[in-house]
mmCIF file of C-alpha atoms in Angstrom:
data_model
loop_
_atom_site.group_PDB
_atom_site.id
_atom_site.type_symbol
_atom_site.label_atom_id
_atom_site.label_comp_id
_atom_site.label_asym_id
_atom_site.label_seq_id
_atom_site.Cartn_x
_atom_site.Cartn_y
_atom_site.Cartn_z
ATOM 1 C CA UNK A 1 0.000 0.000 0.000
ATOM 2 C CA UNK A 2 1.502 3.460 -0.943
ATOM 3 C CA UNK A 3 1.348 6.238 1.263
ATOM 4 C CA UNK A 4 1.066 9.930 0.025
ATOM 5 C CA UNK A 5 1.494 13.168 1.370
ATOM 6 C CA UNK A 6 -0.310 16.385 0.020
ATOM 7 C CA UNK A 7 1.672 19.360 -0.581
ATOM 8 C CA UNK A 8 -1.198 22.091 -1.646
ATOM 9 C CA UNK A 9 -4.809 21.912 -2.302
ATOM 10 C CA UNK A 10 -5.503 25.427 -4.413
ATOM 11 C CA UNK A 11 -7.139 23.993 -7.173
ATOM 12 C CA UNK A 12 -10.331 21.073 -7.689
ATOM 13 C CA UNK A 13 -7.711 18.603 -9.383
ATOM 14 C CA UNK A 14 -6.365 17.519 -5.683
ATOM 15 C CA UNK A 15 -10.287 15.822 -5.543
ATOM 16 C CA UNK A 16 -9.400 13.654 -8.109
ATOM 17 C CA UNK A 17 -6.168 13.402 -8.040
ATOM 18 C CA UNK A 18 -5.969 11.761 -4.665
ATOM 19 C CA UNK A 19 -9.647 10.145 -4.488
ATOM 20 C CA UNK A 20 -8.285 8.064 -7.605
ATOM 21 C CA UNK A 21 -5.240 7.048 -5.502
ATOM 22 C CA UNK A 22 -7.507 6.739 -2.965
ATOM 23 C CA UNK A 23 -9.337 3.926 -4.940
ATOM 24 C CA UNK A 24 -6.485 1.822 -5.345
ATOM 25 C CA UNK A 25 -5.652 1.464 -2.039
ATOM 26 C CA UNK A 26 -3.032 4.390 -1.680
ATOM 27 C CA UNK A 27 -3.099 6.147 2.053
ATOM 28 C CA UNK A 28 -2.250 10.018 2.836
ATOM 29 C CA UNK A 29 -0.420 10.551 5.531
ATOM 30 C CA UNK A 30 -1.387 13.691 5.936
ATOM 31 C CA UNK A 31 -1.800 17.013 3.982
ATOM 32 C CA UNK A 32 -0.188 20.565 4.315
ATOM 33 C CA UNK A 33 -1.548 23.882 2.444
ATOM 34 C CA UNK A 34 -1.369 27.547 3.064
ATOM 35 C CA UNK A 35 -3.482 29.216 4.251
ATOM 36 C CA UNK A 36 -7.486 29.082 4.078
ATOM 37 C CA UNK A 37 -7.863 28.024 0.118
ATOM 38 C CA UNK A 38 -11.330 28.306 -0.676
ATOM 39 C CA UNK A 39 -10.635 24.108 -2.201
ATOM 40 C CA UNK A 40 -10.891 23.961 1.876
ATOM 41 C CA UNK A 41 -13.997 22.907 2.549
ATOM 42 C CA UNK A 42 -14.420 20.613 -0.410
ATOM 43 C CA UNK A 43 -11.671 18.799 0.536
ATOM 44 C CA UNK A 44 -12.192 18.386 3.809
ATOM 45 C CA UNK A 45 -15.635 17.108 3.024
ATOM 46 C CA UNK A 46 -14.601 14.403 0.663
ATOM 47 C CA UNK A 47 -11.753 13.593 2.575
ATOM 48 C CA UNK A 48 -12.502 13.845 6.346
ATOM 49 C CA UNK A 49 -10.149 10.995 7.330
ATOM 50 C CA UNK A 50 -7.065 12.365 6.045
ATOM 51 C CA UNK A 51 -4.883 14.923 8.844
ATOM 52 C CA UNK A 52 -4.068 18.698 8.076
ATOM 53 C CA UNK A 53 -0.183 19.411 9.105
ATOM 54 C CA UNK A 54 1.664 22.610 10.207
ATOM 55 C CA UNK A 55 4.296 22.240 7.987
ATOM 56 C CA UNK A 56 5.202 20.415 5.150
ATOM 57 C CA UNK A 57 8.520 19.131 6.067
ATOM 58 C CA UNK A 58 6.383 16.511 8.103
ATOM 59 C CA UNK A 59 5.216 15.510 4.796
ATOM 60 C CA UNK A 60 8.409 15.284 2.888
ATOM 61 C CA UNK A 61 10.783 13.633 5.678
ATOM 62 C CA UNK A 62 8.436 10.774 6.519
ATOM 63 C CA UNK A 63 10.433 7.574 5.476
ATOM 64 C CA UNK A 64 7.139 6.167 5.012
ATOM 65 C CA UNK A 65 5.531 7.996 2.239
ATOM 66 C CA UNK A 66 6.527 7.246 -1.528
ATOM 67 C CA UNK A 67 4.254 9.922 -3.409
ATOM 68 C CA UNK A 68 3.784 14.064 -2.951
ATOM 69 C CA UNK A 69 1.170 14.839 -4.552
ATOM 70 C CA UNK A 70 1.191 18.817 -5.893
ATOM 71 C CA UNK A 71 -2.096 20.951 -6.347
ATOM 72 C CA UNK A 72 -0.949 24.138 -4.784
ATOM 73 C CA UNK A 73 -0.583 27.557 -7.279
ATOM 74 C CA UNK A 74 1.384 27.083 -9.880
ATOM 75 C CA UNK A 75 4.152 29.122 -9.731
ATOM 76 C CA UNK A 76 4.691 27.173 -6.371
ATOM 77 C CA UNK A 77 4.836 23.383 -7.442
ATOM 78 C CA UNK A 78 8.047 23.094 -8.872
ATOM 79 C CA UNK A 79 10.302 24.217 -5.850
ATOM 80 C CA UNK A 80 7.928 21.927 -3.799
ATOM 81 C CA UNK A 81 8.586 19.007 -6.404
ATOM 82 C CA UNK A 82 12.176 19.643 -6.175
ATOM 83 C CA UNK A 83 12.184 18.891 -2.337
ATOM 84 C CA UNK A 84 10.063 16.053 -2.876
ATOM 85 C CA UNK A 85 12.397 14.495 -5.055
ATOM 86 C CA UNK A 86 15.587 15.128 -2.565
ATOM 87 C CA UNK A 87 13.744 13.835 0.110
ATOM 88 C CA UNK A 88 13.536 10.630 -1.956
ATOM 89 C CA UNK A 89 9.715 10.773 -2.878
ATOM 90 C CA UNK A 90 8.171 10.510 -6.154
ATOM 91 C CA UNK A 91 5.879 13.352 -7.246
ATOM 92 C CA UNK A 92 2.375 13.362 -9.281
ATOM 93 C CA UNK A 93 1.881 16.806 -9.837
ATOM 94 C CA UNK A 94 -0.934 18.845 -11.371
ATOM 95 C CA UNK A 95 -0.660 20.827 -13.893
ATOM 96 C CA UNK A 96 1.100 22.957 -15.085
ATOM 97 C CA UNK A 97 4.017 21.081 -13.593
ATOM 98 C CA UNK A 98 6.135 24.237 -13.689
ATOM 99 C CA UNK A 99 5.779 28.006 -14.502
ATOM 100 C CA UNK A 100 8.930 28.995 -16.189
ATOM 101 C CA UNK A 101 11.736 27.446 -18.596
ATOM 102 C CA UNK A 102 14.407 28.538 -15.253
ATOM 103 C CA UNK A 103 11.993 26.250 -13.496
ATOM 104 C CA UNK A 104 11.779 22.722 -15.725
ATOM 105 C CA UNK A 105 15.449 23.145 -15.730
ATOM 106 C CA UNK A 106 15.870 22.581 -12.265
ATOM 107 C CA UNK A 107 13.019 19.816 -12.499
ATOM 108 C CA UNK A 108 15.391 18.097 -15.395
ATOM 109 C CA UNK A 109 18.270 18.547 -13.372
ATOM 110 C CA UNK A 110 16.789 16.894 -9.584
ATOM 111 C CA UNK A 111 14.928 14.348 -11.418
ATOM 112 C CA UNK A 112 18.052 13.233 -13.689
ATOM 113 C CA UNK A 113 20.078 13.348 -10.105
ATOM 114 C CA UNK A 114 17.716 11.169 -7.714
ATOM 115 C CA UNK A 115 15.964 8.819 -10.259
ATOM 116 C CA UNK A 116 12.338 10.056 -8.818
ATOM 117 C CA UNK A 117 9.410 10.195 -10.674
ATOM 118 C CA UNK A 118 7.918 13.600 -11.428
ATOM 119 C CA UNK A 119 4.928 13.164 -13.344
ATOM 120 C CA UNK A 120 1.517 15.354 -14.172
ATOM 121 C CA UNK A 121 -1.932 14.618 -13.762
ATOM 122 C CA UNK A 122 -2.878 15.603 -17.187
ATOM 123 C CA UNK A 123 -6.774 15.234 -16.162
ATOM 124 C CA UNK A 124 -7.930 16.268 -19.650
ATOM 125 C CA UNK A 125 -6.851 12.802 -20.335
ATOM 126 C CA UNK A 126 -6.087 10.698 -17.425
ATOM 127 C CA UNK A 127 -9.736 11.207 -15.966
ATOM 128 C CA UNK A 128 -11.647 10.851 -18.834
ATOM 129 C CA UNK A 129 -12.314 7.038 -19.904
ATOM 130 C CA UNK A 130 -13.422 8.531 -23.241
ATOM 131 C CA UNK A 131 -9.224 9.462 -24.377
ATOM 132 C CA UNK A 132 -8.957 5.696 -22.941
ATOM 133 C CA UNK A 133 -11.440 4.074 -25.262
ATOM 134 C CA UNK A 134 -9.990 6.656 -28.396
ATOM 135 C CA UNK A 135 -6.603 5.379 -27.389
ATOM 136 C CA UNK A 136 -7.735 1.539 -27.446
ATOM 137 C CA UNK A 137 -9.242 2.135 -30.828
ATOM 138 C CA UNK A 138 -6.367 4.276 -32.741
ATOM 139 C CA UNK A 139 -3.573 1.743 -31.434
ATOM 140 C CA UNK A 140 -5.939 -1.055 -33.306
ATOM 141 C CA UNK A 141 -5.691 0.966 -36.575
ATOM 142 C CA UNK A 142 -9.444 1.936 -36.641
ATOM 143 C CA UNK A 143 -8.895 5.569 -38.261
ATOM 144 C CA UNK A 144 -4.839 4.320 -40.037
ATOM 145 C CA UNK A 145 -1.887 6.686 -39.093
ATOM 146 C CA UNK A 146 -2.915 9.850 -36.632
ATOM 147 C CA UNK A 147 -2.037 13.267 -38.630
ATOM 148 C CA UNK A 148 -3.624 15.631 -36.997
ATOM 149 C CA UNK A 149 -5.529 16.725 -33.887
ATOM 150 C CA UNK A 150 -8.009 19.564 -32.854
ATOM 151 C CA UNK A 151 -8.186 19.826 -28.762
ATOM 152 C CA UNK A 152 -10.323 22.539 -27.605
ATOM 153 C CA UNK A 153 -10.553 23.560 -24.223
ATOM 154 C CA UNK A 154 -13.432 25.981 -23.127
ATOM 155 C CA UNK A 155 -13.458 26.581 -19.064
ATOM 156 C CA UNK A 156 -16.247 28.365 -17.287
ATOM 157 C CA UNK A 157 -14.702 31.689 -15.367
ATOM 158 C CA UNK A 158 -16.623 31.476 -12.570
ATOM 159 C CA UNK A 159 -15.284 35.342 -11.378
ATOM 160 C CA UNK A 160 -17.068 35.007 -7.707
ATOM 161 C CA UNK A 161 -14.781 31.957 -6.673
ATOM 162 C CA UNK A 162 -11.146 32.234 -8.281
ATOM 163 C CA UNK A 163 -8.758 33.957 -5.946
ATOM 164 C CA UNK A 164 -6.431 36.475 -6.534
ATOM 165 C CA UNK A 165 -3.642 34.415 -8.145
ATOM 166 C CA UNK A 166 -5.930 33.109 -10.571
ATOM 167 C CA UNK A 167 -5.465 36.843 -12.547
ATOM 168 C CA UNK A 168 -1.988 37.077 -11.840
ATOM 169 C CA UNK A 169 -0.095 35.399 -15.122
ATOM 170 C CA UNK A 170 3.627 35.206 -13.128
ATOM 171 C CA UNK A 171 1.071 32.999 -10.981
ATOM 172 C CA UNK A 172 -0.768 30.829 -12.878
ATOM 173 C CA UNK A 173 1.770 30.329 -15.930
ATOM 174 C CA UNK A 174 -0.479 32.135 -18.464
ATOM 175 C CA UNK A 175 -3.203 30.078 -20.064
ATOM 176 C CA UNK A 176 -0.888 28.276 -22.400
ATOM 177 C CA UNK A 177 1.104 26.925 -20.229
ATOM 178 C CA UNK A 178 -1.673 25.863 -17.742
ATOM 179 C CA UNK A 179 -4.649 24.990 -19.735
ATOM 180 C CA UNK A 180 -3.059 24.339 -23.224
ATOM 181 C CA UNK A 181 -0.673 21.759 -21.789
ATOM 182 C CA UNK A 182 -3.519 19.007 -21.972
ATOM 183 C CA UNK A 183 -3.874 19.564 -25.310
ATOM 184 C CA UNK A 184 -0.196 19.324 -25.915
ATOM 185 C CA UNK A 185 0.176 16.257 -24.179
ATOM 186 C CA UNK A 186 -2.603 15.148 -25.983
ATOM 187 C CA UNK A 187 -1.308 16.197 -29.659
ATOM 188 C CA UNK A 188 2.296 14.309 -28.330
ATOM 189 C CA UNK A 189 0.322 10.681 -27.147
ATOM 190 C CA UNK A 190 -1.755 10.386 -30.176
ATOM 191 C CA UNK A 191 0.300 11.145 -33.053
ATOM 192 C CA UNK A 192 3.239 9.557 -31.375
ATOM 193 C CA UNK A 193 5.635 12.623 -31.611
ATOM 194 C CA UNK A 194 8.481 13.143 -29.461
ATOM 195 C CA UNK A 195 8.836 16.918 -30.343
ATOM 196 C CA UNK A 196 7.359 19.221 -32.325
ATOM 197 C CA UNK A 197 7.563 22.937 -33.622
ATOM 198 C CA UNK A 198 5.244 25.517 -32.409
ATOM 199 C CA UNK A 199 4.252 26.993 -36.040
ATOM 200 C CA UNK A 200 2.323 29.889 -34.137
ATOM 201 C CA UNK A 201 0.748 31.086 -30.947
ATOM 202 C CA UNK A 202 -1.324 33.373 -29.103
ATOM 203 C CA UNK A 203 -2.763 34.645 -26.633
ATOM 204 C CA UNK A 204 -5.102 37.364 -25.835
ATOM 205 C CA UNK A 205 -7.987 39.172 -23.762
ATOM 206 C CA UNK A 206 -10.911 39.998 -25.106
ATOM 207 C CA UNK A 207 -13.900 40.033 -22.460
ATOM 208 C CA UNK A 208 -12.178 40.406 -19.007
ATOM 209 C CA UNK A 209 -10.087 44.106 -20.150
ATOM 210 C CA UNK A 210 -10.408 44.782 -16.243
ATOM 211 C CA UNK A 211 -8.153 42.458 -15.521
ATOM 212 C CA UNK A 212 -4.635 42.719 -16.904
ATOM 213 C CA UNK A 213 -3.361 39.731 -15.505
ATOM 214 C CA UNK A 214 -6.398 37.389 -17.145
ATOM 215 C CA UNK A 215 -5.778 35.694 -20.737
ATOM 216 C CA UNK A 216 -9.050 34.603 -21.235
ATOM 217 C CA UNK A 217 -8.148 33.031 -24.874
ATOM 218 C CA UNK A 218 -5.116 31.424 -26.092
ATOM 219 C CA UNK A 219 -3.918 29.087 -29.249
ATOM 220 C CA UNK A 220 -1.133 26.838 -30.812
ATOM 221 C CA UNK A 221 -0.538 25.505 -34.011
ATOM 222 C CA UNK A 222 1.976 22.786 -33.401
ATOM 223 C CA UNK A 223 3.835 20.352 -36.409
ATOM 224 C CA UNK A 224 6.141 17.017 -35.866
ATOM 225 C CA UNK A 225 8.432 15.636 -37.642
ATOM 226 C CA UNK A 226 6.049 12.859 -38.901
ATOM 227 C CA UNK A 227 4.598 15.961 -40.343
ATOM 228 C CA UNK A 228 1.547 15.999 -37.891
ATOM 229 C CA UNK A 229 -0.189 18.726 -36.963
ATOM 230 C CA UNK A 230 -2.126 19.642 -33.742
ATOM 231 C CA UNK A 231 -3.913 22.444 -33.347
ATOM 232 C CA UNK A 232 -5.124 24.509 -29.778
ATOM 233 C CA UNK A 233 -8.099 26.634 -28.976
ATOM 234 C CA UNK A 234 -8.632 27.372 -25.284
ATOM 235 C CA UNK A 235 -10.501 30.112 -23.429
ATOM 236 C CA UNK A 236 -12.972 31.134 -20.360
ATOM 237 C CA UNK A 237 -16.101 31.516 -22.456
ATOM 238 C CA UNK A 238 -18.068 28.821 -21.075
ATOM 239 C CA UNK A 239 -21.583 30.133 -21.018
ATOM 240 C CA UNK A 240 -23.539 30.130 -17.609
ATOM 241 C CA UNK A 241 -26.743 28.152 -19.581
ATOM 242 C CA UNK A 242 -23.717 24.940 -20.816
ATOM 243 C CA UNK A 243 -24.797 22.352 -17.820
ATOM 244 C CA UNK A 244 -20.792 22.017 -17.136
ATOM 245 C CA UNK A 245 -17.849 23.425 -16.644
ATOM 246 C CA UNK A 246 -16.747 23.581 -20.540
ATOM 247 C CA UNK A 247 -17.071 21.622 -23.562
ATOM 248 C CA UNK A 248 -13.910 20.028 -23.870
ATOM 249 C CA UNK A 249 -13.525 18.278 -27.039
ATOM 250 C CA UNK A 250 -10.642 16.397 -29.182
ATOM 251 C CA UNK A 251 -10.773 15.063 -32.715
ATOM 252 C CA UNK A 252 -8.141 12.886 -33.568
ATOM 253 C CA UNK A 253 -7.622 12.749 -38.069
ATOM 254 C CA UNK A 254 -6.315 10.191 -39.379
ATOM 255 C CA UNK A 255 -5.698 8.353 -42.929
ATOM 256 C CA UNK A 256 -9.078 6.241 -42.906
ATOM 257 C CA UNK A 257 -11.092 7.686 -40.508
ATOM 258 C CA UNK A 258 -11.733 10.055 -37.615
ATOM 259 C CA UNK A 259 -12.537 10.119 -33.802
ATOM 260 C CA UNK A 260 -14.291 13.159 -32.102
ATOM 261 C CA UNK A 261 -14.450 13.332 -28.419
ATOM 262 C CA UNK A 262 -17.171 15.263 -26.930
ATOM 263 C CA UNK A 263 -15.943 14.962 -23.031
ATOM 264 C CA UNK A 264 -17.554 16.704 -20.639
ATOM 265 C CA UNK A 265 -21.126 17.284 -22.721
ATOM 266 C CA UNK A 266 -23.275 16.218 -25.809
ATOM 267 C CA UNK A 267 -25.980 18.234 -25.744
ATOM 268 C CA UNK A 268 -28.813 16.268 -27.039
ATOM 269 C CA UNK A 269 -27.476 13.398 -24.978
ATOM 270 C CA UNK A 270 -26.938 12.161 -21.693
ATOM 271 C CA UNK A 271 -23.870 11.657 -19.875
ATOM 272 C CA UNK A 272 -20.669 12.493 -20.695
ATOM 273 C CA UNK A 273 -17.651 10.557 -22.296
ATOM 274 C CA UNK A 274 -19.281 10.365 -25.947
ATOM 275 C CA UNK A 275 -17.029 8.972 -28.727
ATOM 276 C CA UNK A 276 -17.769 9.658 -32.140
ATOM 277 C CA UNK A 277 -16.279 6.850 -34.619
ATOM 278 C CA UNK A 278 -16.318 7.422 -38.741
ATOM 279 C CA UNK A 279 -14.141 4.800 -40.880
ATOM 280 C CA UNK A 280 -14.505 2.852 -44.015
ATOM 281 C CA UNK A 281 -16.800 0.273 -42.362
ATOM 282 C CA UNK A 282 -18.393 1.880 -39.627
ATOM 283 C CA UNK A 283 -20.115 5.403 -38.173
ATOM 284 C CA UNK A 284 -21.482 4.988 -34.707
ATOM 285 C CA UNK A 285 -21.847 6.900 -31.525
ATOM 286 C CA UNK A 286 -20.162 5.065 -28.503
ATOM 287 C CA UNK A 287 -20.877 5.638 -24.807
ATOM 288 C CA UNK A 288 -16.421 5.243 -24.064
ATOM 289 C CA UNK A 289 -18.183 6.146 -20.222
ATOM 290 C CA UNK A 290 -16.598 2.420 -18.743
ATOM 291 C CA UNK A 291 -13.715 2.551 -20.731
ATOM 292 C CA UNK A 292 -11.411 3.333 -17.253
ATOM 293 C CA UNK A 293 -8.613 5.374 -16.114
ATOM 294 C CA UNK A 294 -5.096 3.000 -16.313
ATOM 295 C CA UNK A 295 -2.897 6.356 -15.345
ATOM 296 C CA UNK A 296 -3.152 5.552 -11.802
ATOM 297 C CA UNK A 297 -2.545 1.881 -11.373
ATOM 298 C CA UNK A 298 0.385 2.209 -14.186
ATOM 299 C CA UNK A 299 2.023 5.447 -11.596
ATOM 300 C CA UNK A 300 1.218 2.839 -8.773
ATOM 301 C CA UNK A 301 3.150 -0.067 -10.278
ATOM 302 C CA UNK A 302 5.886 2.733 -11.263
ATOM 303 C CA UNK A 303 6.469 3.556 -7.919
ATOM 304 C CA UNK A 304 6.377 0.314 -6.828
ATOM 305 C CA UNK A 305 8.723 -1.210 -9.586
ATOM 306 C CA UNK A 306 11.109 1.922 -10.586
ATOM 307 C CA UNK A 307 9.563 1.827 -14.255
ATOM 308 C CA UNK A 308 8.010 4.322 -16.553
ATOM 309 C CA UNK A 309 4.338 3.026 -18.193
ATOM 310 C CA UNK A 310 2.242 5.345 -17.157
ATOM 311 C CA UNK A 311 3.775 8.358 -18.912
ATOM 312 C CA UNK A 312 7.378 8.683 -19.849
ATOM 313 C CA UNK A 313 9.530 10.980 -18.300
ATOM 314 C CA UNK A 314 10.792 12.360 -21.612
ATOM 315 C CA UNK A 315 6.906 12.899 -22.236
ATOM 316 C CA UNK A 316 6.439 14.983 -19.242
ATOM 317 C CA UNK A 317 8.846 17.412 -19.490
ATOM 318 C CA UNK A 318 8.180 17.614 -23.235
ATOM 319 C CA UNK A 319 5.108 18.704 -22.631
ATOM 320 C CA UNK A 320 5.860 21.255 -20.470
ATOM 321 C CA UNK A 321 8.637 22.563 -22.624
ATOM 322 C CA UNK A 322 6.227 23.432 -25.462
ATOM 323 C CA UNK A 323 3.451 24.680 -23.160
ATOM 324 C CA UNK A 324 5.825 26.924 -21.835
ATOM 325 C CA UNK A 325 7.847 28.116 -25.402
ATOM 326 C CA UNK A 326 4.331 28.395 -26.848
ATOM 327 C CA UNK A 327 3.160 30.843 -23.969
ATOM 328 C CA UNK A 328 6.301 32.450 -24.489
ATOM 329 C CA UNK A 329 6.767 33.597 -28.018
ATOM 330 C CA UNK A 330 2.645 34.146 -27.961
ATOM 331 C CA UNK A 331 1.623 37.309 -30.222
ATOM 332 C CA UNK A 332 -0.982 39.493 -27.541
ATOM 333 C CA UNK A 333 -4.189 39.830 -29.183
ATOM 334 C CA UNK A 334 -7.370 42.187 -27.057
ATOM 335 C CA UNK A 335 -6.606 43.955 -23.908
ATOM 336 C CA UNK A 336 -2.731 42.277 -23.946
ATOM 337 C CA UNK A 337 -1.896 43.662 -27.106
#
């Protein structure tokens, strides 16, 4: 049985990050944040069982617990991860891992020196069985080689309860690097790419001029050497009358057919995780809702057996790298401009 500490609870992701560690098993320890997040309450309620500590170096120099896990502001995770990692823990992070190039170097550097895990709960795919089922069905050649693929990621504001780092970029990362790293990691596991150039980017605000620190719209045009393409639309447009938080969606191309993911929402339909399949043989609607989350028990069995299945290494920082040159060559579009 793993044990876990929990190193920050600012953002929603720590519910599902840990209650899916939770499921398999996994323990925490314990949990340290600053201050009175306004995640409080929420976690506390799901989680009533698990100890609030004074300070986090309880957390991190316990022999007995293998995994940090990281949901604390951005701009704060990576010096957090690098302790983790020195104190000989591995590290599931959410994302964005990091919130500056100065930053993944020092990530590259610790996790190259101790041999620790430092991975990223890349939710837009990890907690969604529908990218599980899509994944199933491209790796059995149902749509022929992956060339390209459009991830859009919509998010609902919600002004009344984001907090004040939330409109500060140097906090946050920007929206590329925070919300467009799904996608990326996305664009990288389906067309198999282990780089890619950023053709273009932006990034810009257009409804929230107020606030100078808000991008409430960003987007990347990406290309591998395979010649694939991905391209990246995200914002905070969500409208109040869409019954969730956005309309996340991915459509993977490929040679002989397509898949559309419609995540979150179908309107029309029920439920969520709806998979939309078009080849030369068949064109069906498929509820992907039971298709499961592996991520977790692979990063279980990592930790147990010092391997690397649930998401390379070389993956994870990847990601991050583009994420984070994509936010920063971004042309400034709106307000930023």
């Amino acid at each position: 049985m793993l044990k876990i500490g929990i190193l920050g609870i600012d953002h929603r992701h720590i519910y599902g990050m840990y209650g899916q560690m939770q499921a398999l098993g996994c323990v925490a320890k314990g949990w340290w944040t600053p201050g009175q997040p306004g995640t409080l309450p929420g976690f506390v309620e799901r989680f009533p069982d698990v100890p609030r500590v004074d300070d986090a170096d309880a957390l991190l120099e316990d022999p007995e617990i293998d995994l940090i896990l990281l949901s604390g502001i951005p701009a704060d995770r990576a010096a957090l991860a690098i302790r983790a990692m020195e104190a000989g823990k591995d590290v599931m992070s959410d994302k964005p891992g990091c919130t500056t190039l100065d930053q993944l170097d020092a990530l590259r550097m610790t996790q190259q020196a101790t041999g620790r895990i430092w991975s990223i709960d890349f939710s837009e795919r990890f907690e969604v069985p529908a990218v599980t089922r899509a994944a199933e069905l491209v790796a059995e050649g149902a749509i022929g080689q992956v060339i390209q693929t459009v991830g859009l990621g919509p998010h609902r504001l919600n002004r009344p309860t984001r907090p004040d780092w939330f409109f500060d970029a140097a906090r946050y990362g920007g929206i590329l690097t925070d919300i467009a790293s799904h996608q990326i990691d996305q664009f990288l596991y389906f067309t198999g790419a282990k780089d890619a150039d950023i053709i273009t980017s932006a990034i810009g605000n257009f409804a929230n001029p107020d606030d100078a620190g808000l991008q409430d719209y960003g987007e990347v045009l990406l290309r591998a050497a395979n010649g694939a393409s991905g391209y990246i639309r995200v914002d905070w447009y969500t409208p109040d009358a869409l019954p969730t938080w956005g309309d996340g969606r991915l459509t993977i191309l490929g040679t002989e057919g397509y898949i559309e993911l419609r995540k979150y929402v179908d309107v029309g339909r029920d439920g969520t995780d709806h998979l939309i399949l078009a080849n030369g043989t068949r064109c069906a609607h498929i509820d992907a809702s039971d298709a499961g989350l592996p991520y977790f028990q692979r990063l279980a069995s990592d930790i147990r057996n010092r391997t690397d299945t649930a998401m390379s290494q070389a993956h994870t920082f990847k990601v991050m790298e583009l994420a984070l040159k994509a936010q920063a060559q971004a042309t400034k579009l709106g307000a930023l401009a």
